[in-house]
C-alpha positions as MATLAB code, in Angstrom:
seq = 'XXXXXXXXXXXXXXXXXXXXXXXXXXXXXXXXXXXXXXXXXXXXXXXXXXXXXXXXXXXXXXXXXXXXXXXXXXXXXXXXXXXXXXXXXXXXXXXXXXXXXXXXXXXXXXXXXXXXXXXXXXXXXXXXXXXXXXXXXXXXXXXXXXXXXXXXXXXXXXXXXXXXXXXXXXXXXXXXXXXXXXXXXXXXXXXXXXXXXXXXXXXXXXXXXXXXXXXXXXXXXXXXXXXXXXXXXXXXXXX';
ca = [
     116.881 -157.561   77.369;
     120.224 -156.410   78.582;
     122.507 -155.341   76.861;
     126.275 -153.540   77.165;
     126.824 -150.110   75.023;
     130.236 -148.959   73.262;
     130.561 -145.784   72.966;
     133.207 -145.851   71.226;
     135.914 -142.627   71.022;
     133.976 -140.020   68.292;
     130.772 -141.269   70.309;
     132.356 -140.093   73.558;
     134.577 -136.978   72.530;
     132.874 -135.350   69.163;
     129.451 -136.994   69.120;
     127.850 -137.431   72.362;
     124.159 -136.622   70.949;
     124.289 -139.738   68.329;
     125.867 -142.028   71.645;
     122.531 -140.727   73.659;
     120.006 -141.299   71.080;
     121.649 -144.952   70.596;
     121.192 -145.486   74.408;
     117.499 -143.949   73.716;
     116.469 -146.183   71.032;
     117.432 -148.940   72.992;
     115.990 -147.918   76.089;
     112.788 -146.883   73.850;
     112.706 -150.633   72.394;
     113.140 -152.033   75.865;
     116.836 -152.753   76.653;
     118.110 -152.487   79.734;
     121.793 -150.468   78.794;
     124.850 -151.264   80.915;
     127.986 -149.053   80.110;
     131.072 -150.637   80.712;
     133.235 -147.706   82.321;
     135.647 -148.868   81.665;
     136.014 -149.181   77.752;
     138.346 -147.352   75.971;
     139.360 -147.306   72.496;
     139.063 -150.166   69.942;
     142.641 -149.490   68.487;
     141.046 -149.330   65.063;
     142.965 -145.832   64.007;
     145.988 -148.008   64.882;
     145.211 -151.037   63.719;
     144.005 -149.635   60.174;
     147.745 -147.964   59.925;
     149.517 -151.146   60.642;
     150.471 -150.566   63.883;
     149.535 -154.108   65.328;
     151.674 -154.755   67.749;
     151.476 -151.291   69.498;
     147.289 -151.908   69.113;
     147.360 -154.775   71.315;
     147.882 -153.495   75.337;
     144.221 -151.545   74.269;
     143.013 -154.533   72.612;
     143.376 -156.220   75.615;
     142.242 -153.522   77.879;
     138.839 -153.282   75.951;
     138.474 -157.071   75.899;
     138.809 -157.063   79.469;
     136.364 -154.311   79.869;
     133.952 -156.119   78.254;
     133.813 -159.630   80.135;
     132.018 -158.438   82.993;
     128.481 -160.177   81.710;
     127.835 -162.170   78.967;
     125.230 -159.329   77.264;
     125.339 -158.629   73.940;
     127.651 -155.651   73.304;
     125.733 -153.239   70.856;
     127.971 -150.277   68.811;
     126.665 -147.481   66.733;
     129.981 -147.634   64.499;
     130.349 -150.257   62.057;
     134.126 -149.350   61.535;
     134.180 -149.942   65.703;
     132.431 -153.338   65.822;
     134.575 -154.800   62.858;
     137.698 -153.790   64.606;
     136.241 -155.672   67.699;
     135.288 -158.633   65.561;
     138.913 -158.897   64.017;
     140.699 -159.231   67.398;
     140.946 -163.174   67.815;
     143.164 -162.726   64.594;
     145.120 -160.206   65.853;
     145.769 -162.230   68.988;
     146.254 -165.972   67.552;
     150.168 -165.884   68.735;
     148.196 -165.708   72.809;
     145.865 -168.356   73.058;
     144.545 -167.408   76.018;
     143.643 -163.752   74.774;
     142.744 -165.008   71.589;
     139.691 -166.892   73.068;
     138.833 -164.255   75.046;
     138.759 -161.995   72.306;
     136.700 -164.811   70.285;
     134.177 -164.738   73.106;
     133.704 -160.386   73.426;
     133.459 -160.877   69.582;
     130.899 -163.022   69.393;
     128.609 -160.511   71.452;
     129.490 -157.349   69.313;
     126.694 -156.111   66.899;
     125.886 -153.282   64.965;
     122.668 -151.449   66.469;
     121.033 -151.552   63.135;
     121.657 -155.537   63.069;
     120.688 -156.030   66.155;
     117.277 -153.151   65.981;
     116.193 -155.794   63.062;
     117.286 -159.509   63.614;
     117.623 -159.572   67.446;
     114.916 -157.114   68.585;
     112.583 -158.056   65.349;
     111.715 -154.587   65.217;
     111.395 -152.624   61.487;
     109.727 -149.406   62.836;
     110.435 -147.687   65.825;
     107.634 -144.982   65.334;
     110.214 -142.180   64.266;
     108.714 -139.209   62.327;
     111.129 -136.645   60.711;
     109.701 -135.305   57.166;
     111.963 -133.954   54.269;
     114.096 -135.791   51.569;
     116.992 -137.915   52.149;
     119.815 -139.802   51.017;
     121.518 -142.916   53.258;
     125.757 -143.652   52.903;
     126.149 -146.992   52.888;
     129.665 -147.072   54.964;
     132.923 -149.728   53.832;
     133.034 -151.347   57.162;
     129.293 -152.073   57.854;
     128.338 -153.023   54.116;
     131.650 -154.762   52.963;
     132.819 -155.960   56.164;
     130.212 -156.659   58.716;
     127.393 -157.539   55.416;
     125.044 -155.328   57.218;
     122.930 -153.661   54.215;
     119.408 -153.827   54.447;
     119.315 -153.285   57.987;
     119.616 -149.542   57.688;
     117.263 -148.863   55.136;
     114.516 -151.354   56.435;
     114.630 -148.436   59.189;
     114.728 -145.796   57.887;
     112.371 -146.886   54.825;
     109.785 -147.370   58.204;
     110.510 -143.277   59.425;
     106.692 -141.602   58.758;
     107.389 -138.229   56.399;
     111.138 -139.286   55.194;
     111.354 -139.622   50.970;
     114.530 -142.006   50.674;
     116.375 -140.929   47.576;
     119.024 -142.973   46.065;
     122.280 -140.971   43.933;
     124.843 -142.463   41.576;
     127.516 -144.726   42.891;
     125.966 -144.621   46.375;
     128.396 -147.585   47.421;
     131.759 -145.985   46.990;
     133.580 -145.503   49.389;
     133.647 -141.993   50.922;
     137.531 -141.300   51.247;
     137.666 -141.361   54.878;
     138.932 -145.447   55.262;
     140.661 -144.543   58.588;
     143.870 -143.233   58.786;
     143.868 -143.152   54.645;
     142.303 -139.594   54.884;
     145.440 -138.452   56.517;
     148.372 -140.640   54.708;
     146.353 -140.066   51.372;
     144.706 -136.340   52.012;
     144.513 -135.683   47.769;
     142.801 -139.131   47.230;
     140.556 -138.760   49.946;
     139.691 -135.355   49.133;
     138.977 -136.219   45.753;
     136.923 -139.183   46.751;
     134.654 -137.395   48.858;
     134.314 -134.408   46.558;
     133.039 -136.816   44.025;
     130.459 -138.271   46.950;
     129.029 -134.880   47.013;
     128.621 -134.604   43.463;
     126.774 -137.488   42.966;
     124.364 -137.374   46.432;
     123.568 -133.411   45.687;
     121.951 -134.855   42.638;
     119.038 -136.119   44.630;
     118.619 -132.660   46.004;
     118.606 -134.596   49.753;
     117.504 -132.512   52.856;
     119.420 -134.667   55.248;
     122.501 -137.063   54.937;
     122.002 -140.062   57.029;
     124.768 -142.661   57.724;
     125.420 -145.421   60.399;
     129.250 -144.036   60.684;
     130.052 -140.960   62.187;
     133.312 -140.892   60.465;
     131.747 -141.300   57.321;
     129.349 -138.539   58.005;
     132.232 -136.306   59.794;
     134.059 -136.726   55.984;
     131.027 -135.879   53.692;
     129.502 -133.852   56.487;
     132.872 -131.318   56.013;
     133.036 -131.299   52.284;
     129.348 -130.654   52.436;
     129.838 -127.563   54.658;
     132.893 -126.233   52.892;
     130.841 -125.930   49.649;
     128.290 -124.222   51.480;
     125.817 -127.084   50.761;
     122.642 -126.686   53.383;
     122.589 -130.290   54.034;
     121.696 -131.739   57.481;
     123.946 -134.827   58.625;
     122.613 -137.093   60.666;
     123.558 -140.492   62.250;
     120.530 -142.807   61.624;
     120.258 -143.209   65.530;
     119.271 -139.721   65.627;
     116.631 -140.366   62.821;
     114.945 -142.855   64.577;
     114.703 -140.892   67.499;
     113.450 -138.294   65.981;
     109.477 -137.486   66.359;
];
């Protein structure tokens, strides 16, 4: 199957090992990956702090950057692919755009999602062995509804204990842009994530949001906590 691969910006600039592994898995489960060169941001950092309006030239860049073929266009950011999905909103007032944007929508996916109900695939043959806990992230859970998805996978990884903490569904703090306009709330959110997952006594931190894990990830290290963070892409390429 082919199919297109975004990136998308942390993917490109901060977290280029959890972007390979994605193309890997794919590659691994038989996709043919195209990379559209020229995608660039989603606008979600703007879009989440209301800036709408200034979102929309990239909006339309990214749209346009994605028409080339009608393959599915597969993400490894939930946060990403619901920002995608939300565009034919954003651009109702252009008629034209906004069915563009419906159509590039309508081929976005999470790489979980599509791993399980596209591919049909529930193990990949990944091996990593220790104890773990999984953050459930706002924008694939709430947003996209992808929830089992995840943990069908990972529940499938040969040697890895999946532990479960208190309040595992709260949000992390991160939500964007809110970490910066709301620093003390957000701090305080995330300290309390690392309360409750460090109950479990987890090895490894797996997520299917790098921002997510970039957030818990730093509290982790600033309390000196010898957790490993991983994005669940590089779990289930792991042997």
């Amino acid at each position: 199957m082919n199919v297109n691969f975004f990136v998308t910006c942390i993917g490109d600039a901060l977290k280029s090992r959890m972007a390979r592994d994605s193309v890997l898995l794919l590659e691994k489960l038989g996709c043919r990956v195209n990379f559209p060169e020229k995608q660039g941001c989603c606008g979600q950092p703007a879009i989440n702090s209301g800036y709408i309006k200034e979102a929309l030239p990239g909006m339309k860049n990214l749209i346009a950057a994605l028409e080339d073929n009608d393959y599915p266009i597969i993400s490894p950011a939930g946060s990403c692919t619901y920002a995608v999905k939300s565009y034919p909103t954003y651009l109702a007032d252009e008629p034209e755009w906004a069915l563009r944007a419906e159509k590039v929508s309508a081929r976005m996916q999470d790489l979980t999602s599509f791993i399980v109900n596209k591919l049909g695939v529930v193990d990949v043959g990944a091996s990593l062995q220790g104890r773990a806990v999984y953050h459930p992230s706002c924008s694939l859970t709430r947003k996209l509804g992808v929830k089992e998805e995840p943990l069908t996978l990972l529940k499938n990884v040969r040697g890895l204990e999946l532990l479960t903490f208190a309040d595992q569904d709260t949000c992390c703090g991160f939500g964007g842009t809110f970490s910066v306009k709301m620093a003390e709330i957000s701090g305080e959110m995330v300290k309390e994530k690392v309360l409750h997952l460090m109950d479990a006594k987890p090895e490894f931190l797996i997520g299917a949001d790098v921002s997510c894990l970039l957030n818990i990830g730093g509290r982790l290290q600033r309390e000196g906590q010898p957790v490993k963070v991983m994005h669940i892409a590089e779990v289930l390429m792991s042997r």
